[in-house]
Short mmCIF file of N, CA, C and O in Angstrom, two decimals:
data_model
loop_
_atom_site.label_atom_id
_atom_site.label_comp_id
_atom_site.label_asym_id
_atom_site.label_seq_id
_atom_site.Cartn_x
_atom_site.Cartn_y
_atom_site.Cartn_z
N UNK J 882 0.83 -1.19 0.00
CA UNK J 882 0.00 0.00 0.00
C UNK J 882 0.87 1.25 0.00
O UNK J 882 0.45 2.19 -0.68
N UNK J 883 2.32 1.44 0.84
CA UNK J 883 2.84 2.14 0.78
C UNK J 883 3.64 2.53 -0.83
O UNK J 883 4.08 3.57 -1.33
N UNK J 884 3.53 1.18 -1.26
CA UNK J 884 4.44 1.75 -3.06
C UNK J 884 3.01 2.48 -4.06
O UNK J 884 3.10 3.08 -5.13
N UNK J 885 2.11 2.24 -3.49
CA UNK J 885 0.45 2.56 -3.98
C UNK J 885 0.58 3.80 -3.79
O UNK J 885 0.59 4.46 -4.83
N UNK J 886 0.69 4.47 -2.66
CA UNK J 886 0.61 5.86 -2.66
C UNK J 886 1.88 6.57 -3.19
O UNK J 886 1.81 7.43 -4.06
N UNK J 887 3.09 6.14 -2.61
CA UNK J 887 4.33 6.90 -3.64
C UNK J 887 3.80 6.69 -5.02
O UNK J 887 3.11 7.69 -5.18
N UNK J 888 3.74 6.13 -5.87
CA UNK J 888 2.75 6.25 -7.02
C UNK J 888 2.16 6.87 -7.31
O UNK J 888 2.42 7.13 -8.48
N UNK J 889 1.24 7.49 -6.92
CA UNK J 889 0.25 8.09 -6.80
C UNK J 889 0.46 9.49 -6.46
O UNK J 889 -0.20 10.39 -6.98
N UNK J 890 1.37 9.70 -5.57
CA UNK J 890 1.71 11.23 -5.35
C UNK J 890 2.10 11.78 -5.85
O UNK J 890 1.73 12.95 -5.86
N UNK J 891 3.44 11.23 -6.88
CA UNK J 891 4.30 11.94 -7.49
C UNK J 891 3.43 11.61 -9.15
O UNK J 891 2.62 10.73 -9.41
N UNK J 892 4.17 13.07 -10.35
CA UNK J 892 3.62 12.89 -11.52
C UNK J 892 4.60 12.12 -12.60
O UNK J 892 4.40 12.20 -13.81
N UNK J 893 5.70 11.34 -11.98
CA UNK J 893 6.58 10.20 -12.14
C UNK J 893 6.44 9.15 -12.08
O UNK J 893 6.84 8.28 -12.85
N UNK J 894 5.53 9.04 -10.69
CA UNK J 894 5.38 7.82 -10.18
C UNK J 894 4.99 6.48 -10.72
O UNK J 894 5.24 5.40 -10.20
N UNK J 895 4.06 6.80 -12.33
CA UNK J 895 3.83 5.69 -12.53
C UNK J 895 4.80 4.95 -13.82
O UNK J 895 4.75 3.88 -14.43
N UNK J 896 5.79 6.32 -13.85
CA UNK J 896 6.46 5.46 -14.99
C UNK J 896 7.62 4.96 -14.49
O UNK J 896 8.29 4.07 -15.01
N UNK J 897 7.91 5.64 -13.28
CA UNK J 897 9.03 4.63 -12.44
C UNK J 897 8.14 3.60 -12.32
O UNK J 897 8.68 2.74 -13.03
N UNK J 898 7.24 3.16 -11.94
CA UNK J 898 6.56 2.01 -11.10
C UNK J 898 7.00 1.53 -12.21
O UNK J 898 8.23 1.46 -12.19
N UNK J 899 6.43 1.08 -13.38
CA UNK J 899 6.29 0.37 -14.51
C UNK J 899 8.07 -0.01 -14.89
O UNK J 899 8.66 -1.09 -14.95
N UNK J 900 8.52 1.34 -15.08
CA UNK J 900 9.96 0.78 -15.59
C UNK J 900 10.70 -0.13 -14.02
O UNK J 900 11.76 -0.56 -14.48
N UNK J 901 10.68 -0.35 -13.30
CA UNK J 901 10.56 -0.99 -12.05
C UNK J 901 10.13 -2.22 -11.99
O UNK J 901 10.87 -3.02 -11.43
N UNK J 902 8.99 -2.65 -12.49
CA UNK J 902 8.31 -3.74 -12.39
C UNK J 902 9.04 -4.38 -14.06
O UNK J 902 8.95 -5.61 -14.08
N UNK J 903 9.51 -3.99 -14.99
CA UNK J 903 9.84 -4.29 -15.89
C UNK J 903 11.43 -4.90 -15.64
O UNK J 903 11.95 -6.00 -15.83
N UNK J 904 11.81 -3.92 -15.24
CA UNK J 904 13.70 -4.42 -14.98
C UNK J 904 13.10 -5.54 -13.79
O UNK J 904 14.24 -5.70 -13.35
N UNK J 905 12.60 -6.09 -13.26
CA UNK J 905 12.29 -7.02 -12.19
C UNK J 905 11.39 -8.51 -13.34
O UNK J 905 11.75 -9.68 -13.31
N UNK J 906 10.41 -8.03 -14.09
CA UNK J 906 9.87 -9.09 -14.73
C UNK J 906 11.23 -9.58 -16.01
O UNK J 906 11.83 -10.64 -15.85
N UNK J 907 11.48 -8.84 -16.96
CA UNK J 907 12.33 -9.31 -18.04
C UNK J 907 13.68 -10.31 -17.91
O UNK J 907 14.76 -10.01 -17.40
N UNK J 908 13.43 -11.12 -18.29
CA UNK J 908 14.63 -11.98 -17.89
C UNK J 908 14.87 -12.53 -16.85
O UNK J 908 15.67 -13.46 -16.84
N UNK J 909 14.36 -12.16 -15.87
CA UNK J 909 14.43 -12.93 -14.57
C UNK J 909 14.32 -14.71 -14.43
O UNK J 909 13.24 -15.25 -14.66
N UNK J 910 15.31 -15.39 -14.09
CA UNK J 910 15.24 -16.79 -13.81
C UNK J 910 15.10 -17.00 -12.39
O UNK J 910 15.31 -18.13 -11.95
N UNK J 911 14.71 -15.91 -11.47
CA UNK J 911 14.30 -16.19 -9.94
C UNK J 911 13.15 -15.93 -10.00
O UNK J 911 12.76 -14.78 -10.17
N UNK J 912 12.39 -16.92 -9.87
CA UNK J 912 11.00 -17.41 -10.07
C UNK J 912 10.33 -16.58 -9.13
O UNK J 912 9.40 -15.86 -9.46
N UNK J 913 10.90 -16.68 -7.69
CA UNK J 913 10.27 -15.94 -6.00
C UNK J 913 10.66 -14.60 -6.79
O UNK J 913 9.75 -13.78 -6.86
N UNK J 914 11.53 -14.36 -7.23
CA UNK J 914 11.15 -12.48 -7.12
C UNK J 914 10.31 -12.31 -8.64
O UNK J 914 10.13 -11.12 -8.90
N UNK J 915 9.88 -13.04 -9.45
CA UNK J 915 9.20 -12.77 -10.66
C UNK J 915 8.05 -12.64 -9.95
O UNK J 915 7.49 -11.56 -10.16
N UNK J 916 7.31 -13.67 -8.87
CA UNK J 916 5.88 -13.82 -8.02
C UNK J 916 5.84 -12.77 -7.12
O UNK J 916 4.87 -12.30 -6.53
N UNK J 917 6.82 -12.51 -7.08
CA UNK J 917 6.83 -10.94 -5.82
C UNK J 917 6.76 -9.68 -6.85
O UNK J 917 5.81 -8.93 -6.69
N UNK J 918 7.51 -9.44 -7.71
CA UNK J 918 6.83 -8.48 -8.61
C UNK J 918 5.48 -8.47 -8.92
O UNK J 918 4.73 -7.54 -8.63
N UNK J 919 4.96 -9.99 -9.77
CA UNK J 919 3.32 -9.69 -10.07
C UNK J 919 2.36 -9.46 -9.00
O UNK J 919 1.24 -9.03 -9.25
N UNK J 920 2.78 -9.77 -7.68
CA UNK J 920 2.10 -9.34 -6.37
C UNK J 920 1.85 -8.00 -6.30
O UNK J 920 0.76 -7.47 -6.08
N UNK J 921 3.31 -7.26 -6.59
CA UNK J 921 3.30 -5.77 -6.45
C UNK J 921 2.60 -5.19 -7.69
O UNK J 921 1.52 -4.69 -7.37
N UNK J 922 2.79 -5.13 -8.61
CA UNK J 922 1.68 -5.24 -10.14
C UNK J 922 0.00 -5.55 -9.63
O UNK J 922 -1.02 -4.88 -9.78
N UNK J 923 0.20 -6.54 -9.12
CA UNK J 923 -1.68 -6.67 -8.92
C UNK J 923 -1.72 -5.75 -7.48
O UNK J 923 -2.88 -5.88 -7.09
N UNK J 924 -1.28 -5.20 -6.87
CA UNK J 924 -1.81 -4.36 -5.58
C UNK J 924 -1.45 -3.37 -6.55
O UNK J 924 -2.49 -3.19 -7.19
N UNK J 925 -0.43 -2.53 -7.06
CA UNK J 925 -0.62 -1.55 -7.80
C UNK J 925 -2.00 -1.38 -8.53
O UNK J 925 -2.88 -0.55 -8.32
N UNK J 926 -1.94 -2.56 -9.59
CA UNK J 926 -3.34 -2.15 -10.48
C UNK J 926 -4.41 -2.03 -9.70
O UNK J 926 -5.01 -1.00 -10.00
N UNK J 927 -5.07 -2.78 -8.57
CA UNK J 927 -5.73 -2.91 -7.82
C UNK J 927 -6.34 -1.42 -6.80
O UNK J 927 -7.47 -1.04 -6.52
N UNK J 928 -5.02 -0.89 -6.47
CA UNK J 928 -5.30 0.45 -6.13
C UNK J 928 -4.57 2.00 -6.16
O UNK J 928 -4.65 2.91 -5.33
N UNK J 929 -3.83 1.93 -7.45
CA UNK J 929 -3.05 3.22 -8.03
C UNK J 929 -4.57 3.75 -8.96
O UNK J 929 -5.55 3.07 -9.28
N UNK J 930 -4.33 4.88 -9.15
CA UNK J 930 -5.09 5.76 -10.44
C UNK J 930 -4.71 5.13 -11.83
O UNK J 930 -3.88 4.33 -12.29
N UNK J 931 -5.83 5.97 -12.29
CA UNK J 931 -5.77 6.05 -13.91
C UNK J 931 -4.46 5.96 -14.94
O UNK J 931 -4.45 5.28 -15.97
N UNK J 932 -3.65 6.56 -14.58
CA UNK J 932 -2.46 7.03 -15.09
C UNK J 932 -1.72 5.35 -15.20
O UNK J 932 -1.21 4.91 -16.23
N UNK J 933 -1.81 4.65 -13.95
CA UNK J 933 -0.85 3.50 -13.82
C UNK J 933 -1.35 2.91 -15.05
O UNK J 933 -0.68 2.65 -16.05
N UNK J 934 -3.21 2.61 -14.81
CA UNK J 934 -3.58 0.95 -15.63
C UNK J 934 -3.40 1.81 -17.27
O UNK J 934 -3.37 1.02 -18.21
N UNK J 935 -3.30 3.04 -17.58
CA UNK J 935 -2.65 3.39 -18.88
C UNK J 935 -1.53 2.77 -19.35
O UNK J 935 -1.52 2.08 -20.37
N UNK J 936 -0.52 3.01 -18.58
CA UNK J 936 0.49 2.57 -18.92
C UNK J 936 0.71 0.89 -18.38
O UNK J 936 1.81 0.47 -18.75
N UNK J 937 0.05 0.03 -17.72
CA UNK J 937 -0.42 -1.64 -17.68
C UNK J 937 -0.45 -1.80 -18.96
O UNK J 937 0.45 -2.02 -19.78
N UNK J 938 -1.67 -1.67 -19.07
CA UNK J 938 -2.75 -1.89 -20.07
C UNK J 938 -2.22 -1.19 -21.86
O UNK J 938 -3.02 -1.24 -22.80
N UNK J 939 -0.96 -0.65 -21.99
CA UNK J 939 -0.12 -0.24 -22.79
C UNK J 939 0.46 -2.07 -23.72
O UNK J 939 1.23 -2.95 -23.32
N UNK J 940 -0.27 -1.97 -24.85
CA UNK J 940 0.41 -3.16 -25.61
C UNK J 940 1.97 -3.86 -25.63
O UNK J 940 2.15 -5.08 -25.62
N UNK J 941 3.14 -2.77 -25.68
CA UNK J 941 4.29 -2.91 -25.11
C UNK J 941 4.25 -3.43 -23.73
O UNK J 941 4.68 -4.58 -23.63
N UNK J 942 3.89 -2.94 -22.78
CA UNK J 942 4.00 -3.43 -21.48
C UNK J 942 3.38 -5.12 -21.53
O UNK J 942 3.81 -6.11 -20.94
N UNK J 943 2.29 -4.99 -22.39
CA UNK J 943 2.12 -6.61 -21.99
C UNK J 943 2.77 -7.59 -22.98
O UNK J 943 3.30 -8.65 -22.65
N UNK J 944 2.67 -7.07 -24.37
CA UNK J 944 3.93 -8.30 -25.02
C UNK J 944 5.22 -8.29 -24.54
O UNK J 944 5.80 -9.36 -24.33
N UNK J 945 5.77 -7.17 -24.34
CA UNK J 945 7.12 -7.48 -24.11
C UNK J 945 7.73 -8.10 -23.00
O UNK J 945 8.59 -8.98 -23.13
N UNK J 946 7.18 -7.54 -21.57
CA UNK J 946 6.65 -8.07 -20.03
C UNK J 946 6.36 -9.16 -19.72
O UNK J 946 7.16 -10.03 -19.39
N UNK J 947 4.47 -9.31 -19.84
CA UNK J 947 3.79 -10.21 -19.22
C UNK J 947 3.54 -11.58 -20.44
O UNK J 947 3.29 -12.73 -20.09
N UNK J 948 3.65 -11.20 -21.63
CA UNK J 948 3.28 -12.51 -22.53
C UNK J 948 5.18 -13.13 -22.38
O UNK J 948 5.44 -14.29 -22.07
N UNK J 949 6.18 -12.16 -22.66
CA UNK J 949 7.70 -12.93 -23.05
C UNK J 949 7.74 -13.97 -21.40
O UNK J 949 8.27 -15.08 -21.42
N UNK J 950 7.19 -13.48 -20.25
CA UNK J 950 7.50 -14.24 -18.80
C UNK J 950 6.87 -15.61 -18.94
O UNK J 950 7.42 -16.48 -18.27
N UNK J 951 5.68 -16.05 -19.78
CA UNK J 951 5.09 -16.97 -19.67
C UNK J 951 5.08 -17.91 -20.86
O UNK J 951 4.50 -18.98 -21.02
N UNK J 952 5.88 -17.24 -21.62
CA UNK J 952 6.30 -18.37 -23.09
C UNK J 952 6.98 -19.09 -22.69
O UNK J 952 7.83 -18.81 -21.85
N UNK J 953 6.73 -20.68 -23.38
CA UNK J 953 7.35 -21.82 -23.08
C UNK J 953 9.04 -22.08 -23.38
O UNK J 953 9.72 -23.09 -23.19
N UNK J 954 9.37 -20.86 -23.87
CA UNK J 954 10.83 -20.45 -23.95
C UNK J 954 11.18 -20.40 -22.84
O UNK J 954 11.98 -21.32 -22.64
N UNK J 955 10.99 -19.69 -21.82
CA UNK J 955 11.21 -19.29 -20.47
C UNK J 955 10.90 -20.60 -19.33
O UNK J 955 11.28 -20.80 -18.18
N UNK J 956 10.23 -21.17 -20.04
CA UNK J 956 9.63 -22.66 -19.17
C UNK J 956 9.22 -22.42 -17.50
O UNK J 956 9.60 -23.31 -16.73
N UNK J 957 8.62 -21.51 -17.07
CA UNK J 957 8.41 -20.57 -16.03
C UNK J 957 7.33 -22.08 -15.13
O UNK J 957 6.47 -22.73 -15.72
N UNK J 958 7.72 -22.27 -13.75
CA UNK J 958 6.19 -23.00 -13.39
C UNK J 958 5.10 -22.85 -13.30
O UNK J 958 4.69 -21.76 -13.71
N UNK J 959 4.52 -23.42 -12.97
CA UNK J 959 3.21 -23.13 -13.09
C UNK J 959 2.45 -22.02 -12.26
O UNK J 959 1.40 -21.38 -12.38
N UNK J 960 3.17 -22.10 -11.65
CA UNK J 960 2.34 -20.70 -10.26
C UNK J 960 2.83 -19.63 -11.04
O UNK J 960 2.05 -18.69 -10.88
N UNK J 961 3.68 -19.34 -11.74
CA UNK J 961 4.19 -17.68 -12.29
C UNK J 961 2.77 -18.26 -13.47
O UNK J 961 1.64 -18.21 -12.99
N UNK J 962 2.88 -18.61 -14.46
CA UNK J 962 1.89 -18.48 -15.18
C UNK J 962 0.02 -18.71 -14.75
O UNK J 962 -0.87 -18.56 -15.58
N UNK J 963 -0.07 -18.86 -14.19
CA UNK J 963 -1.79 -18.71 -12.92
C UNK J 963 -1.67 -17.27 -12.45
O UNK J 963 -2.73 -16.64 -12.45
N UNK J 964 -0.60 -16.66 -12.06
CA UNK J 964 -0.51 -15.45 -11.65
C UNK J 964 -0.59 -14.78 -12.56
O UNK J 964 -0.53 -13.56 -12.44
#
């Protein structure tokens, strides 16, 4: 809740968040901090403003992000892809 409101306060905040959650999702082979990012991603989307799920919900953010984490290239288990 506390990364929810830094977010939210500043008129930065959501593109740090995003570039943040990106250097943490891309490439990552530590599975626990890939599930701890999408944790922080779903409490973000869940309760940041408008501005964040713009830039979510941004086509780049999800092919490059959330579809490259769950291709069978990456062979990710099963709990990162349910999440």
């Amino acid at each position: 809740m506390e990364i929810c409101d830094i977010i939210n306060e500043t008129e930065e905040g959501p593109k740090d968040a995003i570039r943040a959650l990106k250097k943490r999702l891309n490439g990552n082979r530590n599975y626990r901090e890939v599930m701890l990012a999408l944790t922080v991603l779903e409490t973000c989307v869940k309760n940041c403003g408008h501005r964040f799920h713009i830039l979510v919900a941004n086509r780049d953010f999800i092919d490059s992000v959330l579809v490259k984490i769950i291709s069978p290239k990456n062979n990710p288990p099963t709990i990162v892809q349910d999440k």
